Amino acid sequence: MTDGAKSAFPENGRCGGTDPKTDTVIADYFLSRFIIGMEITMEYTIGEILRRFDLDFTSEPYGNGHINDTYIAGCDPKYILQRINSNVFKNPPEVMENIAKVCDHLRRKIIAEGGNADRETLTLVKTVDGQNYYKADDDNYFRVYRFIENARSVDIPESPEQYESAAKAFGKFQRLLSDFPANELHETIRDFHNTPKRFEALEAAVREDKCGRAAEVSDEIEFAFKRKNICPLIVDGLADGSIPLRVTHNDTKLNNVMIDNTTNRGLCVIDLDTVMPGSLLYDFGDALRGGAGTAAEDETDLSKVGIDMKLFEAFTRGFCSELADSFTEREIELLATSAIILTYECGIRFLADYLMGDTYFKIHRPKHNLDRARSQFKMVADMESKLDSMNRIVSDVLAGR
């Protein structure tokens, strides 16, 4: 966990932190919910929840996550309490089963390699009856992690060297889980990175045009439809076996790697709610979408938007340093292209949501989702123009140059 203002568990902020916030708030130390404008105070306090984990501390809200509610408790040691958002994760017990299995596996592998498992992976605290989570009622599930001291999370790279180190942490996460049977994990959000499904949702939004917005975004719709051919590249590879099914993180934002305050190196991969079967191309591509851009994902001055090739090379070097010997030929072919696919996927999600009336992603201004879509599409176009250079970097890195 971080000692800074941001939670070490950024709560699955999809597409750079723009998923809708949970509807749960804290008031007077009671867990409360707003339901259709009405605040309902539940029959238990945070202190009572903590005691279910044999902890007796005061606590306070922590971090700036968008999905789960997070609180810090204790002094020495510290703990993190989270309420799992069951509106986003429909089956919290399956989420927790995945996390427990993955953390146990990582812990064994880290210890075997001589590492510090207490700092290099998350540590779940069990309830008094030996469970990995506590169910207060049908809508409220809680978990506790040990806080990771002397570490922080950052939203944007402070240097190419730091970004390379964070990429190495994501690559190591993949490597350590390479012998874990991916099919034993639950799919916590179905079709999360299924790009063809995302395209079908855009087609439906255009066809229905519920808010009468399609005419004003004809250029964006045309941009998206012209690139329909890239949608199935990864899922088809998973289907025919040319891309192996692996344990993947699926939300590889930079702030989902803890940075050691002493060494400034990537220490621990966090926010494991979306760990499930998938392709490492999802993790590689989405990390670059969120971390190697030259501007914010909702930048309105599109002349500022593109990919930073120094950061692309740094991330590629760090990620591949842990995995170079395990890539299949098809994964290598699509490594650079995956950044385009995942950025495009996020762009069509923003565009579809705009057409549907901004019902999914939280917005902060009129046409916010349209601004996001345009920014993502500009980054796609910039990466397309640089794809040859990106592929050369991949080849050079894998060749040890």
XYZ file of C-alpha atoms in Angstrom:
401
model
C 0.000 0.000 0.000
C 1.158 3.541 -0.580
C 1.945 6.173 2.011
C 0.757 8.874 -0.412
C -2.683 10.223 -1.104
C -3.617 7.580 -3.648
C -4.772 4.130 -2.645
C -2.465 1.270 -3.463
C -5.600 -0.491 -4.599
C -6.995 1.912 -7.230
C -10.139 -0.165 -7.567
C -10.224 -1.099 -11.230
C -10.560 2.315 -12.846
C -11.206 1.006 -16.379
C -9.904 2.929 -19.340
C -7.675 5.211 -17.315
C -9.983 5.612 -14.312
C -13.313 6.546 -15.887
C -15.690 3.798 -14.761
C -18.648 4.998 -12.697
C -18.029 5.316 -9.005
C -19.697 2.978 -6.607
C -22.901 4.247 -5.020
C -21.589 3.534 -1.508
C -20.359 6.301 0.790
C -19.251 6.626 4.383
C -21.155 8.825 6.832
C -20.417 9.064 10.568
C -18.479 5.798 10.483
C -21.526 3.924 9.256
C -21.685 2.210 5.876
C -24.344 3.990 3.876
C -25.813 3.804 0.405
C -27.658 6.263 -1.796
C -30.536 4.507 -3.498
C -32.658 6.696 -5.790
C -31.595 9.768 -3.829
C -32.254 8.241 -0.402
C -29.469 7.562 2.061
C -29.901 4.264 3.898
C -27.702 3.634 6.939
C -26.909 -0.004 7.472
C -26.821 -1.809 10.762
C -23.057 -2.132 11.114
C -20.033 0.116 11.424
C -16.588 -0.204 9.895
C -15.292 -1.129 13.336
C -17.698 -4.041 13.471
C -16.587 -5.173 10.033
C -12.918 -5.006 11.060
C -13.628 -7.110 14.129
C -14.835 -9.847 11.786
C -11.164 -9.989 10.722
C -9.981 -9.987 14.361
C -8.860 -6.357 14.042
C -9.825 -3.589 16.428
C -8.709 -0.241 15.000
C -10.088 3.123 14.019
C -10.239 3.758 10.278
C -10.806 6.433 7.671
C -11.555 6.573 3.920
C -8.437 6.117 1.815
C -7.361 6.702 -1.762
C -9.242 7.877 -4.836
C -10.471 4.636 -6.383
C -13.531 4.568 -8.612
C -15.016 1.139 -7.968
C -14.500 -0.297 -4.487
C -14.760 1.636 -1.209
C -11.395 1.672 0.554
C -10.393 2.481 4.145
C -7.098 2.426 6.023
C -6.989 1.062 9.548
C -4.404 0.503 12.247
C -1.030 2.044 12.968
C 1.748 -0.546 13.104
C 0.963 -2.581 11.128
C -1.639 -0.923 8.891
C -4.416 -2.655 7.032
C -6.632 -1.896 4.061
C -10.353 -2.650 4.266
C -12.367 -2.716 1.049
C -16.013 -3.154 0.215
C -16.238 -4.998 -3.109
C -18.585 -3.288 -5.543
C -21.131 -5.974 -6.346
C -22.717 -3.761 -9.010
C -19.543 -4.135 -11.075
C -18.451 -7.573 -9.871
C -21.607 -9.631 -9.882
C -20.100 -12.578 -8.000
C -17.720 -11.322 -5.267
C -16.993 -14.847 -3.934
C -15.603 -15.776 -7.360
C -13.501 -12.601 -7.393
C -12.076 -13.510 -4.016
C -11.469 -17.136 -4.990
C -9.399 -15.914 -7.962
C -7.425 -13.472 -5.831
C -6.690 -16.018 -3.104
C -5.485 -18.630 -5.596
C -3.288 -16.174 -7.486
C -1.785 -14.617 -4.341
C -1.012 -18.033 -2.845
C 0.696 -19.092 -6.066
C 2.664 -15.852 -6.320
C 3.748 -16.105 -2.695
C 5.161 -19.598 -3.188
C 7.011 -18.596 -6.356
C 8.419 -15.376 -4.859
C 9.722 -17.212 -1.787
C 11.267 -19.910 -4.001
C 13.131 -17.191 -5.915
C 14.401 -15.601 -2.701
C 12.083 -12.596 -2.787
C 10.077 -10.865 -0.083
C 6.537 -12.168 -0.521
C 5.160 -9.761 2.104
C 6.101 -6.828 -0.156
C 6.011 -8.342 -3.630
C 2.443 -9.638 -3.612
C -0.773 -8.832 -1.781
C -1.504 -10.511 1.543
C -5.119 -11.256 2.409
C -6.172 -11.223 6.064
C -8.615 -13.977 6.955
C -11.794 -13.539 8.954
C -12.199 -15.015 12.411
C -13.787 -18.062 10.812
C -10.949 -18.550 8.321
C -12.518 -17.013 5.206
C -10.902 -14.622 2.712
C -13.827 -12.196 2.839
C -16.795 -11.309 5.019
C -20.320 -11.181 3.659
C -22.376 -8.657 5.622
C -25.449 -9.070 3.419
C -26.299 -9.864 -0.184
C -24.897 -6.557 -1.468
C -21.923 -6.010 0.847
C -18.751 -8.074 0.775
C -15.574 -6.978 2.562
C -11.918 -7.974 2.452
C -8.743 -6.886 4.229
C -5.182 -6.684 2.927
C -1.984 -5.942 4.769
C -0.711 -2.463 3.912
C 2.576 -2.336 1.974
C 4.814 0.238 3.666
C 7.428 2.485 2.031
C 5.817 2.292 -1.405
C 3.585 4.442 -3.571
C 1.593 4.408 -6.793
C 1.886 6.974 -9.593
C -0.579 7.837 -12.339
C 1.896 8.846 -15.040
C 5.527 7.774 -15.547
C 8.035 9.992 -13.771
C 10.782 8.741 -16.101
C 11.277 6.104 -18.804
C 13.389 4.149 -16.312
C 10.560 4.008 -13.801
C 8.115 2.975 -16.536
C 10.453 0.201 -17.643
C 10.633 -1.034 -14.068
C 6.841 -1.028 -13.755
C 6.644 -2.971 -17.029
C 9.104 -5.474 -15.604
C 6.774 -5.940 -12.616
C 3.850 -6.671 -14.937
C 6.041 -9.059 -16.943
C 7.168 -10.801 -13.771
C 3.546 -11.145 -12.700
C 2.887 -12.956 -15.983
C 6.004 -15.109 -15.668
C 5.320 -16.231 -12.114
C 1.797 -17.235 -13.104
C 2.829 -18.956 -16.335
C 2.452 -22.395 -14.716
C -0.896 -21.582 -13.098
C -3.822 -23.246 -14.945
C -5.714 -20.249 -16.297
C -8.898 -22.255 -16.822
C -9.210 -22.646 -13.049
C -9.982 -18.942 -12.715
C -13.436 -17.400 -12.979
C -14.251 -14.744 -15.586
C -15.070 -11.908 -13.182
C -16.336 -9.563 -15.915
C -17.529 -11.530 -18.923
C -16.091 -10.499 -22.317
C -14.204 -7.621 -20.711
C -11.585 -7.407 -23.489
C -13.643 -9.133 -26.182
C -13.186 -6.466 -28.860
C -15.706 -7.967 -31.330
C -18.355 -7.829 -28.586
C -17.443 -4.201 -27.926
C -17.841 -3.464 -31.636
C -21.248 -5.140 -31.670
C -22.280 -2.850 -28.813
C -21.183 0.168 -30.868
C -23.140 -1.070 -33.893
C -26.230 -1.404 -31.712
C -25.748 2.085 -30.275
C -25.441 3.565 -33.779
C -28.457 1.641 -35.012
C -30.664 2.631 -32.079
C -29.367 6.225 -31.818
C -31.406 6.706 -28.652
C -30.278 10.273 -28.061
C -30.175 11.479 -31.658
C -26.413 11.982 -31.521
C -25.248 9.772 -34.386
C -25.380 12.482 -37.061
C -22.949 14.734 -35.215
C -20.374 11.955 -34.802
C -20.457 10.518 -38.304
C -16.695 10.999 -38.686
C -15.990 9.071 -35.487
C -18.408 6.300 -36.484
C -16.714 6.029 -39.873
C -13.279 5.880 -38.206
C -14.426 3.050 -35.959
C -16.215 1.062 -38.662
C -13.214 1.226 -41.021
C -11.166 -0.626 -38.417
C -13.607 -3.431 -37.714
C -11.048 -5.868 -39.147
C -8.718 -5.499 -36.160
C -11.398 -6.492 -33.638
C -11.030 -10.302 -33.839
C -7.229 -10.533 -34.090
C -6.658 -11.496 -30.443
C -9.841 -13.471 -29.766
C -9.341 -15.472 -32.967
C -5.806 -16.317 -31.861
C -7.100 -17.487 -28.499
C -9.683 -19.620 -30.274
C -7.247 -21.317 -32.668
C -4.469 -21.720 -30.065
C -1.874 -19.508 -31.742
C -2.259 -17.203 -28.747
C -2.144 -19.195 -25.483
C -4.686 -18.680 -22.743
C -2.816 -17.192 -19.789
C -3.539 -15.699 -16.402
C -3.838 -11.997 -17.138
C -4.345 -8.905 -15.009
C -6.605 -7.080 -17.497
C -6.227 -3.618 -15.931
C -2.552 -2.764 -16.331
C -2.642 0.932 -15.518
C 0.648 2.266 -14.184
C -0.925 2.971 -10.806
C -1.620 -0.736 -10.413
C 2.079 -1.298 -9.732
C 3.451 -0.233 -6.359
C 6.736 1.666 -6.672
C 9.320 1.116 -3.938
C 10.134 4.482 -2.324
C 13.771 3.537 -1.768
C 14.672 2.000 -5.128
C 12.020 3.700 -7.322
C 11.443 0.298 -8.918
C 8.259 -1.645 -9.524
C 7.538 -3.723 -6.449
C 4.084 -5.300 -6.406
C 1.187 -5.644 -8.854
C -2.094 -4.741 -7.164
C -5.817 -4.436 -7.927
C -6.426 -8.079 -8.771
C -10.218 -8.036 -9.144
C -9.975 -8.514 -12.915
C -7.371 -11.290 -12.838
C -8.834 -13.986 -15.055
C -8.064 -16.040 -18.167
C -7.007 -13.989 -21.180
C -4.139 -12.980 -23.436
C -0.939 -11.264 -22.344
C -1.597 -8.979 -25.341
C -4.439 -7.466 -23.314
C -2.014 -6.546 -20.543
C 0.698 -5.261 -22.867
C -1.628 -3.228 -25.075
C -3.749 -1.709 -22.322
C -0.701 -0.677 -20.312
C 0.631 1.293 -23.274
C -2.741 2.866 -23.963
C -2.835 4.251 -20.466
C 0.845 4.911 -19.759
C 2.664 5.792 -22.987
C 0.343 8.477 -24.290
C 1.473 12.057 -24.705
C -1.754 13.518 -23.301
C -4.693 12.737 -21.027
C -7.317 10.345 -22.361
C -9.864 13.186 -22.533
C -7.564 15.825 -24.091
C -9.542 18.083 -26.433
C -6.502 19.502 -28.247
C -5.878 16.500 -30.466
C -2.574 17.925 -31.685
C -1.186 16.928 -28.279
C -2.342 13.312 -28.509
C -0.126 10.433 -29.582
C 2.217 7.742 -28.342
C 5.573 8.550 -26.740
C 8.002 6.234 -28.500
C 10.583 6.473 -25.709
C 7.983 5.228 -23.261
C 6.865 2.546 -25.714
C 10.430 1.269 -25.937
C 10.915 1.456 -22.161
C 7.755 -0.536 -21.456
C 8.533 -3.096 -24.163
C 12.031 -3.580 -22.786
C 10.819 -4.078 -19.209
C 7.883 -6.355 -20.056
C 9.830 -8.542 -22.458
C 12.796 -8.892 -20.096
C 10.664 -11.260 -18.025
C 8.871 -13.055 -20.851
C 11.014 -13.056 -23.988
C 11.464 -16.832 -24.047
C 7.774 -17.593 -23.629
C 6.161 -15.626 -26.457
C 4.558 -17.526 -29.302
C 5.155 -16.403 -32.878
C 1.648 -14.948 -33.101
C 2.034 -13.043 -29.829
C 5.230 -11.460 -31.155
C 3.486 -10.534 -34.409
C 0.698 -8.767 -32.509
C 2.636 -7.283 -29.597
C 2.868 -3.757 -31.027
C -0.539 -4.034 -32.710
C -2.144 -4.902 -29.370
C -1.600 -1.314 -28.251
C -3.684 -0.186 -31.222
C -6.384 -2.793 -30.579
C -6.775 -1.995 -26.876
C -6.795 1.764 -27.494
C -9.350 1.325 -30.272
C -11.451 -0.878 -27.984
C -11.534 1.796 -25.325
C -12.389 4.439 -27.916
C -15.388 2.536 -29.255
C -16.610 1.986 -25.703
C -16.516 5.737 -25.077
C -18.255 6.420 -28.391
C -20.967 3.836 -27.769
C -21.612 5.268 -24.311
C -21.922 8.772 -25.743
C -24.471 7.540 -28.286
C -26.418 5.776 -25.516
C -26.604 8.915 -23.380
C -23.542 8.539 -21.146
C -24.993 5.740 -19.064
C -21.804 3.871 -18.117
C -18.712 6.063 -17.830
C -18.885 8.909 -15.351
C -18.704 12.271 -17.118
C -17.639 15.681 -15.815
C -18.745 17.894 -18.687
C -21.018 17.780 -21.748
C -19.630 15.567 -24.511
C -16.960 14.217 -22.167
C -17.255 10.698 -23.565
C -17.060 12.063 -27.098
C -13.857 13.922 -26.166
C -12.482 10.684 -24.769
C -13.388 8.745 -27.900
C -11.774 11.352 -30.149
C -8.597 11.315 -28.064
C -8.391 7.527 -28.187
C -8.968 7.503 -31.941
C -6.246 10.102 -32.440
C -3.858 7.909 -30.497
C -4.881 4.940 -32.648
C -4.107 6.937 -35.780
C -0.744 8.023 -34.395
C 0.201 4.453 -33.502
C -0.870 3.252 -36.940
C 1.537 5.750 -38.501
C 4.323 4.500 -36.221
C 3.548 0.795 -36.305
C 6.607 -0.099 -38.383
C 8.834 1.635 -35.832
C 7.002 -0.044 -32.972
C 7.487 -3.458 -34.568
C 11.196 -2.742 -35.054
C 11.512 -1.892 -31.373
C 9.839 -5.178 -30.455
C 12.205 -7.096 -32.749
C 15.277 -5.294 -31.395
C 14.260 -5.867 -27.787
C 13.613 -9.573 -28.352
C 16.915 -9.874 -30.193
C 18.719 -8.343 -27.219
C 19.736 -5.196 -29.077
